[in-house]
mmCIF file of C-alpha atoms in Angstrom:
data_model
loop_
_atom_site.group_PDB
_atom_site.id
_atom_site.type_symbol
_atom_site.label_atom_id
_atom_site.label_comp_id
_atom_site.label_asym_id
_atom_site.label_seq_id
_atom_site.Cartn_x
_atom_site.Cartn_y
_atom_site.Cartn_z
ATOM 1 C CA UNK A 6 13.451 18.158 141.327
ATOM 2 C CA UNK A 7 9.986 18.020 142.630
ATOM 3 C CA UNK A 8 9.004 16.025 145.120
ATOM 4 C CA UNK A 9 6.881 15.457 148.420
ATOM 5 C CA UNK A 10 8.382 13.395 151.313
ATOM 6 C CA UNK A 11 5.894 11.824 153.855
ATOM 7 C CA UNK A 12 7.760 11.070 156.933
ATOM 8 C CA UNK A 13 5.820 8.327 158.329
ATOM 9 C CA UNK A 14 4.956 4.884 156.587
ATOM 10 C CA UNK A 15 3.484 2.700 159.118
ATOM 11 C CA UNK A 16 1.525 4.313 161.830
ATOM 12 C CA UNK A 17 -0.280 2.463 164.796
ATOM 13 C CA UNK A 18 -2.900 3.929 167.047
ATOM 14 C CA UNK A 19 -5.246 3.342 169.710
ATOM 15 C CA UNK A 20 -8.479 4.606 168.953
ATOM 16 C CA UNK A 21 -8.846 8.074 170.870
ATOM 17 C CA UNK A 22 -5.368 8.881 170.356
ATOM 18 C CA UNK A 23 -4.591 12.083 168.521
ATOM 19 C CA UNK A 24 -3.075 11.880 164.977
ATOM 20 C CA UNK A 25 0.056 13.600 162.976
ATOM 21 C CA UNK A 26 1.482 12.886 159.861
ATOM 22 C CA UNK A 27 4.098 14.890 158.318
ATOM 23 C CA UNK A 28 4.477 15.749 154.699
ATOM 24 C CA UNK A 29 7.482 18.295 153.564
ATOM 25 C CA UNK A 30 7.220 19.132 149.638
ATOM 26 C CA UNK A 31 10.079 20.840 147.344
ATOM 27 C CA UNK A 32 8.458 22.742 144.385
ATOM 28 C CA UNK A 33 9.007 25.954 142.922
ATOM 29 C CA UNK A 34 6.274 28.554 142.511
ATOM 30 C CA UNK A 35 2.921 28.324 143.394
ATOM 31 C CA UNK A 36 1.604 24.916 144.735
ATOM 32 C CA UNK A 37 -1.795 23.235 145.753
ATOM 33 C CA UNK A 38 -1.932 20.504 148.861
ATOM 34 C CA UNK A 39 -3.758 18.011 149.233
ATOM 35 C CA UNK A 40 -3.998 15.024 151.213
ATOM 36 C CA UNK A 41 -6.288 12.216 150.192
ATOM 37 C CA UNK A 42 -6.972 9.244 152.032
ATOM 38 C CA UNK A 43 -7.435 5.469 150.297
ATOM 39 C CA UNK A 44 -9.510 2.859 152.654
ATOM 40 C CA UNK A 45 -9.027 -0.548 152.205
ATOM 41 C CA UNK A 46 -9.683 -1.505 148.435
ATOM 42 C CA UNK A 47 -11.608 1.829 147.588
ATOM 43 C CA UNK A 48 -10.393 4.642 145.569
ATOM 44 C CA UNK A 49 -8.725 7.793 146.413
ATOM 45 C CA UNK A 50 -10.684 10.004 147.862
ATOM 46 C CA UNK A 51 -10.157 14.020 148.639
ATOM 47 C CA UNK A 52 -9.459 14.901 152.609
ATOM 48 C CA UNK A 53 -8.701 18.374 151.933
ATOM 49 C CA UNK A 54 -7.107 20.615 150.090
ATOM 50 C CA UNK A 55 -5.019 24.038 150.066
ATOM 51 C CA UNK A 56 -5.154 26.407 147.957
ATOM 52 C CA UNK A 57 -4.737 29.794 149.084
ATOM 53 C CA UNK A 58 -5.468 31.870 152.111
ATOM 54 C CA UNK A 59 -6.088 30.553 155.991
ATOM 55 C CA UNK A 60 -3.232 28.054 156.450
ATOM 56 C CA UNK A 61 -5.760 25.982 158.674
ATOM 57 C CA UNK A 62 -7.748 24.076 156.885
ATOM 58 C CA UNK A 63 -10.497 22.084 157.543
ATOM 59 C CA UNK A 64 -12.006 18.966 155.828
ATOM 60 C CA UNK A 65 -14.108 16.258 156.336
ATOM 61 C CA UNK A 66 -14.147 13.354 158.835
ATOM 62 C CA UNK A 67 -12.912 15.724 161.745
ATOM 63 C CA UNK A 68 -9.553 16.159 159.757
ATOM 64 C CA UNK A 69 -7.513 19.448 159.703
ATOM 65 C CA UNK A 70 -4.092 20.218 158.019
ATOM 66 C CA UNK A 71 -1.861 23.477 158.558
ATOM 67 C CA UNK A 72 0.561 24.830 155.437
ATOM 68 C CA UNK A 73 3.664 25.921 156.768
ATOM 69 C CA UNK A 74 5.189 27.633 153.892
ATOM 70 C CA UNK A 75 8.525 28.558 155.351
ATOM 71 C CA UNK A 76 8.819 24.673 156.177
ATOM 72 C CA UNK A 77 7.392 23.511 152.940
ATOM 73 C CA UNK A 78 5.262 21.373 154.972
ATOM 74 C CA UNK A 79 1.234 20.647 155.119
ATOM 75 C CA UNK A 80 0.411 18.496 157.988
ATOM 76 C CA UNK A 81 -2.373 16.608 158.800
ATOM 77 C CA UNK A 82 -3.905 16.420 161.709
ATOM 78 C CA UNK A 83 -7.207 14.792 163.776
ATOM 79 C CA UNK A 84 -7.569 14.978 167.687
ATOM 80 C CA UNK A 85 -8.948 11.549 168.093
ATOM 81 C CA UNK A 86 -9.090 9.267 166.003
ATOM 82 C CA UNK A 87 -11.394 6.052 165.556
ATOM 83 C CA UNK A 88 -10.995 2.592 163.944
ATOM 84 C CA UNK A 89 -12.918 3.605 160.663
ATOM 85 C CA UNK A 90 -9.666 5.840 160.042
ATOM 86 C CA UNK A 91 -7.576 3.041 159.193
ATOM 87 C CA UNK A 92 -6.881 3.557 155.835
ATOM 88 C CA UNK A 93 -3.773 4.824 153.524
ATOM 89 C CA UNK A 94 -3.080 8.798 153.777
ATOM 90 C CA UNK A 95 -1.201 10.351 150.612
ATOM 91 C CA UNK A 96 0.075 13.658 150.795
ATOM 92 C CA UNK A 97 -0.059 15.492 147.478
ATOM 93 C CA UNK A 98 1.227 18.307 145.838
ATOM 94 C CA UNK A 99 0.427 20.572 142.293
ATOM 95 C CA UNK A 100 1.517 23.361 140.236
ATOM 96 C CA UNK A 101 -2.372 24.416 139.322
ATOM 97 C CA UNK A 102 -3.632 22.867 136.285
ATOM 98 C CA UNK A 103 -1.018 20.062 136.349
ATOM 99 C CA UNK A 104 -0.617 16.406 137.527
ATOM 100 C CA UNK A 105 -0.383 15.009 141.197
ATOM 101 C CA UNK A 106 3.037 14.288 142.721
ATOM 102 C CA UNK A 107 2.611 12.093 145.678
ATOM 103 C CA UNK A 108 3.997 11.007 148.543
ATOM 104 C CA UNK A 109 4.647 6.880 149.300
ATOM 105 C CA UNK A 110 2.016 7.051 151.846
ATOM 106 C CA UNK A 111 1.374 6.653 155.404
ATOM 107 C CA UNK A 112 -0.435 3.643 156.152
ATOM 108 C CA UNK A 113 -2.670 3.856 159.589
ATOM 109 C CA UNK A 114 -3.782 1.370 161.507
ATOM 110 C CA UNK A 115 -6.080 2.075 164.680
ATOM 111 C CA UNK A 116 -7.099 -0.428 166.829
ATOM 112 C CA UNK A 117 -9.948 -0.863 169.177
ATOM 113 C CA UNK B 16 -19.020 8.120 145.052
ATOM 114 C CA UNK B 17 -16.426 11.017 142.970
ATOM 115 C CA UNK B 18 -18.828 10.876 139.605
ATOM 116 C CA UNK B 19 -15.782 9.326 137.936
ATOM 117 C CA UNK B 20 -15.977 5.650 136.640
ATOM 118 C CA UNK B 21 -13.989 3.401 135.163
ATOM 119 C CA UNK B 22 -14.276 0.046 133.398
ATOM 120 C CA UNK B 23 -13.299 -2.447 133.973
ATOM 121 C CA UNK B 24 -12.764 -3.319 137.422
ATOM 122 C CA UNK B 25 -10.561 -6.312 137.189
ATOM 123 C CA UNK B 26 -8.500 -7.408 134.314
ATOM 124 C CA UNK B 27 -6.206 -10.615 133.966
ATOM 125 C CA UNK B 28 -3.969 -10.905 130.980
ATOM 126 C CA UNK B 29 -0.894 -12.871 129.440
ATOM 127 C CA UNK B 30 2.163 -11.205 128.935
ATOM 128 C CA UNK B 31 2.435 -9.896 125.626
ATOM 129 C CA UNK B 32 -1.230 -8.390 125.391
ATOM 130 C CA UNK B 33 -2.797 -5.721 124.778
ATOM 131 C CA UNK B 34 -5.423 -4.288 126.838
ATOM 132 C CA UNK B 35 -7.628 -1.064 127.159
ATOM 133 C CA UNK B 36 -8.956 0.731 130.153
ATOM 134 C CA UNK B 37 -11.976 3.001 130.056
ATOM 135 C CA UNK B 38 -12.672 6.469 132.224
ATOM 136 C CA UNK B 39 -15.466 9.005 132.303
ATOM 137 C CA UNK B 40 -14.793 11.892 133.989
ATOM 138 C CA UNK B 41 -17.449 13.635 136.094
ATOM 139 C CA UNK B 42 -20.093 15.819 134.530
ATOM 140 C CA UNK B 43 -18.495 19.080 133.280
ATOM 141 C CA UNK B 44 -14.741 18.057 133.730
ATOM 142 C CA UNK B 45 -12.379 18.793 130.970
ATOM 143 C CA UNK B 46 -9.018 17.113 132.724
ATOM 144 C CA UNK B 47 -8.581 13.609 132.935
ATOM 145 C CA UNK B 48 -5.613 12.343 134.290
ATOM 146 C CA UNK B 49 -4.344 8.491 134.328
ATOM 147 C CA UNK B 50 -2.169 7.446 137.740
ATOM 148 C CA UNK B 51 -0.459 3.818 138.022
ATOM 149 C CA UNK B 52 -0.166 2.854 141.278
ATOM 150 C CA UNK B 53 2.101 -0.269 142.282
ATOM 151 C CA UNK B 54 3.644 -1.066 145.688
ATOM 152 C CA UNK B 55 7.000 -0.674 144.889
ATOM 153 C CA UNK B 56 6.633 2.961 142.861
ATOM 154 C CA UNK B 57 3.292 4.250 144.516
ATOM 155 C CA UNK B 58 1.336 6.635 142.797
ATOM 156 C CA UNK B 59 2.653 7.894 139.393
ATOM 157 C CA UNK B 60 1.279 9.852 137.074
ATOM 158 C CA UNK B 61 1.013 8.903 133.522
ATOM 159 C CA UNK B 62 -0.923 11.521 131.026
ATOM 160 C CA UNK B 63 -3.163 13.971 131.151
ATOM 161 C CA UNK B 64 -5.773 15.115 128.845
ATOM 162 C CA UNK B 65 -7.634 18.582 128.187
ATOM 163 C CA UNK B 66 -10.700 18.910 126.296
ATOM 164 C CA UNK B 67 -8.706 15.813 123.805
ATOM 165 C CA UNK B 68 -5.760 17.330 124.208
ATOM 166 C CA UNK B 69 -2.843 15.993 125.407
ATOM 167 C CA UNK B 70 -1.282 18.456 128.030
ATOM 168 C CA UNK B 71 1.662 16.722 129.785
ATOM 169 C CA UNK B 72 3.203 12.997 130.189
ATOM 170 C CA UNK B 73 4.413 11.823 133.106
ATOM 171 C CA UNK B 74 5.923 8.233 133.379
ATOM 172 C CA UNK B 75 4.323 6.626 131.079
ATOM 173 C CA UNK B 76 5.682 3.932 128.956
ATOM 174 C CA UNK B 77 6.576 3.922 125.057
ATOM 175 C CA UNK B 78 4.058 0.794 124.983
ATOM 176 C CA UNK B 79 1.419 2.973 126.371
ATOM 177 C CA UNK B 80 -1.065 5.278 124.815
ATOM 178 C CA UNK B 81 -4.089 7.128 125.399
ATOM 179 C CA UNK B 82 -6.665 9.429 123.908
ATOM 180 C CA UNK B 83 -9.733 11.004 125.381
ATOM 181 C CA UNK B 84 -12.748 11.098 122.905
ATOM 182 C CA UNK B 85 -15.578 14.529 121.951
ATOM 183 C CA UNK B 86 -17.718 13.121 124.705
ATOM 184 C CA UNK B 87 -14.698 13.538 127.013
ATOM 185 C CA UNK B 88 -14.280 9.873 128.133
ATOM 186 C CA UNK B 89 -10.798 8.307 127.830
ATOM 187 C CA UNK B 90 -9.091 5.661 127.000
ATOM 188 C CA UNK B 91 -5.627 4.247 128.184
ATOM 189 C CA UNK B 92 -3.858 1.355 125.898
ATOM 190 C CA UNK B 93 -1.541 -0.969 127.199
ATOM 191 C CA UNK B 94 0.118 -3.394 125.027
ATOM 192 C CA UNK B 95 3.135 -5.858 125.270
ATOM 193 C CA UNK B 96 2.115 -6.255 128.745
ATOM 194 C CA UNK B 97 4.597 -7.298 130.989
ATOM 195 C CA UNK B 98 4.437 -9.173 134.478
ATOM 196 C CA UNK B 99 6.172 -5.147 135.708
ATOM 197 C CA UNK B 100 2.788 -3.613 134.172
ATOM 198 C CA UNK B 101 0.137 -5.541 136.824
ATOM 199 C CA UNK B 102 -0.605 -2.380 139.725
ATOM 200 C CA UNK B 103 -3.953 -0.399 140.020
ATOM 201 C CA UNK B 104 -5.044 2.405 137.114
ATOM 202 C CA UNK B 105 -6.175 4.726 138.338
ATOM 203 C CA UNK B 106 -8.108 8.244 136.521
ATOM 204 C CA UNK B 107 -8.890 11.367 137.677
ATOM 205 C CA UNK B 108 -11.326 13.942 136.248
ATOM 206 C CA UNK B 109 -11.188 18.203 137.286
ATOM 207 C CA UNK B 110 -12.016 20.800 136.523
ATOM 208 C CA UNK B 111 -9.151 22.674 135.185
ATOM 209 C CA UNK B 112 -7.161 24.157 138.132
ATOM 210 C CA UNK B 113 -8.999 22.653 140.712
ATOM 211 C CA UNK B 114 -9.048 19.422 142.940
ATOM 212 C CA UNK B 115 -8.837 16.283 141.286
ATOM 213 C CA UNK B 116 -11.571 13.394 141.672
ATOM 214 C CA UNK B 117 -10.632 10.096 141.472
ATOM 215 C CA UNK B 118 -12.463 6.780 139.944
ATOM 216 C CA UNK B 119 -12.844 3.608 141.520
ATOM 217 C CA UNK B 120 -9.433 2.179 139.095
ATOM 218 C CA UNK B 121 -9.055 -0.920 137.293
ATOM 219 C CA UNK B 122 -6.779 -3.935 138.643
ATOM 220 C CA UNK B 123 -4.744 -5.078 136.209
ATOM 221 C CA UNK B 124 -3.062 -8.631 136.502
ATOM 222 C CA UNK B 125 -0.635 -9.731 133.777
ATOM 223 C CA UNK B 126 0.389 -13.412 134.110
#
């Protein structure tokens, strides 16, 4: 069955402090990654994505994420991060073309 | 601000009711997509639509229907709501193949 796995549910950092969460996926075939990030009461909105080519990728807010394939994982990453990143972090996964499959979430807290 | 809205925001409802939510995806997008998200089941995915064409069902609930319309908005029905049913609605819009962009979602309360 498909699914995505984030390891981490509750997270609390200082600000400053660098930032990992872990997301492993099982799918067969060829798969896009995504992680999105939800801040209090808003929407969904697209951190970056994967879908082929440099394993490192880069999006916006100083966030980076690295596909592993042999691991089936696609981890994000920020070296320091601030209060304003407090928000939810879903990992997500695709067969192009079809629906999300999500993880549960990693909800971050960083404090002052 | 994805370029995908939805109306309304809030809902509040009796059991037994039936209710509709409203998306329009962003300019250009064939694929919407409808997500449910509750606390205890996250982030599911319901239907998707192509160009008003149904492409795929997720977990989405004999009681629950949707269609999208020529001008590509859709619509997701809800009826015989049930106190279970309350969680955020979410849609998504892409275009096909590519990153999906979501709306702001509609909170539905059934009481």
């Amino acid at each position: 069955a498909q699914s995505v796995s984030q390891h981490n549910h509750h997270v609390i950092l200082s600000e400053a402090a660098s930032l990992e969460l872990g997301c492993n996926y099982s799918y067969g075939g060829t798969v896009n990654l995504f992680w999105y990030v939800q801040y209090p009461g808003q929407h969904l909105q697209l951190l970056l994505k994967y879908f082929s080519g440099d394993p490192l990728v880069k999006g916006i807010k100083g966030f980076e994420a690295e596909f592993i394939k042999s691991k089936f994982s696609f981890n994000l990453r920020k070296p320091s991060v601030q209060w304003s990143d407090t928000a939810e972090y879903f990992c997500a996964v695709n067969a192009p073309g079809y629906a999300l499959n999500f993880g549960k979430g990693t909800s971050l807290l960083v404090t002052p | 601000d994805s370029g995908v809205t939805q109306t309304p925001k809030h809902l509040i409802t009796a059991t037994g009711q039936r209710v509709t939510l409203r998306c329009s995806p962003r300019s250009g997008d064939l694929s919407v997509y409808w997500y449910q998200q509750s606390l205890d089941q996250g982030l599911q995915f319901l239907i998707h639509y192509y160009n008003g064409e149904e492409r795929a069902k997720g977990n989405i609930l004999e009681r629950f229907s949707a269609q999208q319309f020529p001008d590509l908005h859709s619509e997701l029905n809800l009826s015989s709501l049930e106190l279970g049913d309350s969680a955020l609605y979410f849609c998504a819009s892409s275009v096909h193949g590519s990153e999906q962009y979501f709306g702001p979602g509609t909170r539905l309360t059934v009481t």
